[in-house]
XYZ file of C-alpha atoms in Angstrom:
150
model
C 148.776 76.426 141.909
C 146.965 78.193 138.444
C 148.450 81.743 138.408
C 146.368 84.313 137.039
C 145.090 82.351 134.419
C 141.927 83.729 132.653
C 140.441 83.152 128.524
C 139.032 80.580 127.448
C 139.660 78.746 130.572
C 138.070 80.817 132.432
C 135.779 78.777 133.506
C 137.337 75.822 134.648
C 139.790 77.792 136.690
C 136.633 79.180 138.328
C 135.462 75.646 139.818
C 138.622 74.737 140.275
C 139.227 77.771 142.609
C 135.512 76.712 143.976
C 136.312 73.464 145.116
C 139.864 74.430 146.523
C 137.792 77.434 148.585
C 135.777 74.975 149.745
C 139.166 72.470 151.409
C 140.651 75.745 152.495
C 137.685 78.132 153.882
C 138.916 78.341 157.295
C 142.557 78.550 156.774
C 144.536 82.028 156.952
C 147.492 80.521 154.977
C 149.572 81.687 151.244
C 147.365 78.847 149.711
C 144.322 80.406 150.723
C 145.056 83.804 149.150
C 146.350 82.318 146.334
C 143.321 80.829 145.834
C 141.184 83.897 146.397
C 143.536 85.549 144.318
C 143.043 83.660 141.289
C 139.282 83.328 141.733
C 139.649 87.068 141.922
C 141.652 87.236 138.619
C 138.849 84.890 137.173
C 135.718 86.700 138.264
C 137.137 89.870 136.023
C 136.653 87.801 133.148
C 132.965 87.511 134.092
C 132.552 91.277 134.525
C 132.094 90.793 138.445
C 134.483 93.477 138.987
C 132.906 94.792 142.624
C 133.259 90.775 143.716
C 136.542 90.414 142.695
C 137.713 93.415 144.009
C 136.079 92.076 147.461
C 138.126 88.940 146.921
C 141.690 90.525 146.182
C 141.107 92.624 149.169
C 140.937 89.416 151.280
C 143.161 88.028 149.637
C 145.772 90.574 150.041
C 145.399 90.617 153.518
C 145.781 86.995 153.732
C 149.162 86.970 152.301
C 150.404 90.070 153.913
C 149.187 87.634 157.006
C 151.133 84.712 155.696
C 154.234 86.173 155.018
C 154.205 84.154 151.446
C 155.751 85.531 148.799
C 154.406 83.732 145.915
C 150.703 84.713 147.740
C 151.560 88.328 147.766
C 152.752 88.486 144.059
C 149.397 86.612 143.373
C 147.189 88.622 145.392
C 148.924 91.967 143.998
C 148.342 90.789 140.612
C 144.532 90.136 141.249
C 144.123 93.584 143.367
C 145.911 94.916 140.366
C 143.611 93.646 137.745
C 140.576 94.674 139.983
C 141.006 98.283 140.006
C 140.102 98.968 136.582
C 138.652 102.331 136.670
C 140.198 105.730 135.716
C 138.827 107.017 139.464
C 141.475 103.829 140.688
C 144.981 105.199 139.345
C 146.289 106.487 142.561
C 145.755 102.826 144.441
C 146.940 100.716 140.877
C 150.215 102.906 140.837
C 150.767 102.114 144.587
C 149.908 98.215 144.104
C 152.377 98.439 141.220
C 155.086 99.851 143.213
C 154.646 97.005 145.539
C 154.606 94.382 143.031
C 158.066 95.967 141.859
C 159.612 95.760 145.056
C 158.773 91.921 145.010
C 160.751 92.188 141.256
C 163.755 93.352 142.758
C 163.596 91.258 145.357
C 163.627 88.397 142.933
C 160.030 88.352 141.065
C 160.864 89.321 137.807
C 157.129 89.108 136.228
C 155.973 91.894 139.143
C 157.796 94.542 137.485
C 155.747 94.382 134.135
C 152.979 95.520 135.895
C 154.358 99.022 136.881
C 153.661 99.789 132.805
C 149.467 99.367 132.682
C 148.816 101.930 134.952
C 151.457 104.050 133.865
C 150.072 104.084 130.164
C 146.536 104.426 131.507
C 147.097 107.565 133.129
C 148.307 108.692 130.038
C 146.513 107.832 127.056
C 149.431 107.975 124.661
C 151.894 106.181 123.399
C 154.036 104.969 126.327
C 157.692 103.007 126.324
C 158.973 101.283 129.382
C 161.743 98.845 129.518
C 162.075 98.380 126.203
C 158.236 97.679 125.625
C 155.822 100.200 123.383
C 152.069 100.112 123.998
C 149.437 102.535 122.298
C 146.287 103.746 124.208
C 143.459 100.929 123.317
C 145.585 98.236 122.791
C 145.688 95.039 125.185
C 148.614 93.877 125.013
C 152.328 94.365 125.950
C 154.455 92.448 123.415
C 152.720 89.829 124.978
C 153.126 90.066 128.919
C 149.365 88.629 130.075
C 149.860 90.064 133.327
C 149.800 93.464 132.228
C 145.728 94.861 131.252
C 144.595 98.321 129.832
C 143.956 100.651 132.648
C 141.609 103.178 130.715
């Protein structure tokens, strides 16, 4: 499975995630929301925010459904990236939270996440872990799976 994978690939991943939607449409399994997930996580990169919001919805709800692990982490991380606006703190805080119960339950990358909407609420500089980000900047000494909330 491609896992949140985005750029210059962009793309590709999306007809990948196409043709895999189209072998798993009626299926309500962890491979399904993974693959809505990542379309999700694609679509952003498009600017079809409202869609892929849609999508990590579903998805979500398919791996809350499956019990998968993986597929929740996936799906958090797509719902995550979909709530982009300042009015969406509240709900990216919460889906942060989750992801870092999933990192202490043994997914490491889910706890980055708690820092983007953390440093989005504030607009200055803001430390956690160990990592430093300033408002404006997009990156996290290089953790992709963590995007500027403001």
């Amino acid at each position: 499975m491609i896992r949140g994978i985005g750029g210059p690939v962009a793309a590709e991943v999306l007809t990948l995630c196409d043709r895999a939607e189209v072998l798993l449409r009626d299926d309500e399994t962890g491979d399904h929301a993974q693959v809505l997930a990542q379309r999700a996580i694609v679509l952003i990169e498009f600017g079809r925010i409202a869609e892929s919001a849609e999508l990590a919805s579903r998805a979500l709800q398919l791996a809350e459904a499956s019990e998968d692990p993986d597929a929740l982490l996936l799906a958090l991380h797509a719902r995550h990236d979909a709530l982009a606006g300042p009015d969406d703190i509240v709900e990216r805080l919460a889906v942060a939270e989750r992801a870092g119960q999933l990192g202490l339950a043994g997914e490491p990358t889910a706890l980055t996440w708690r820092s983007g909407p953390i440093c989005g609420a504030s607009r200055t500089t803001c430390s956690l872990g160990g990592w430093t980000r300033s408002p404006g900047t997009s990156d996290l000494s290089s953790i992709s799976s963590t995007r500027w909330a403001g």
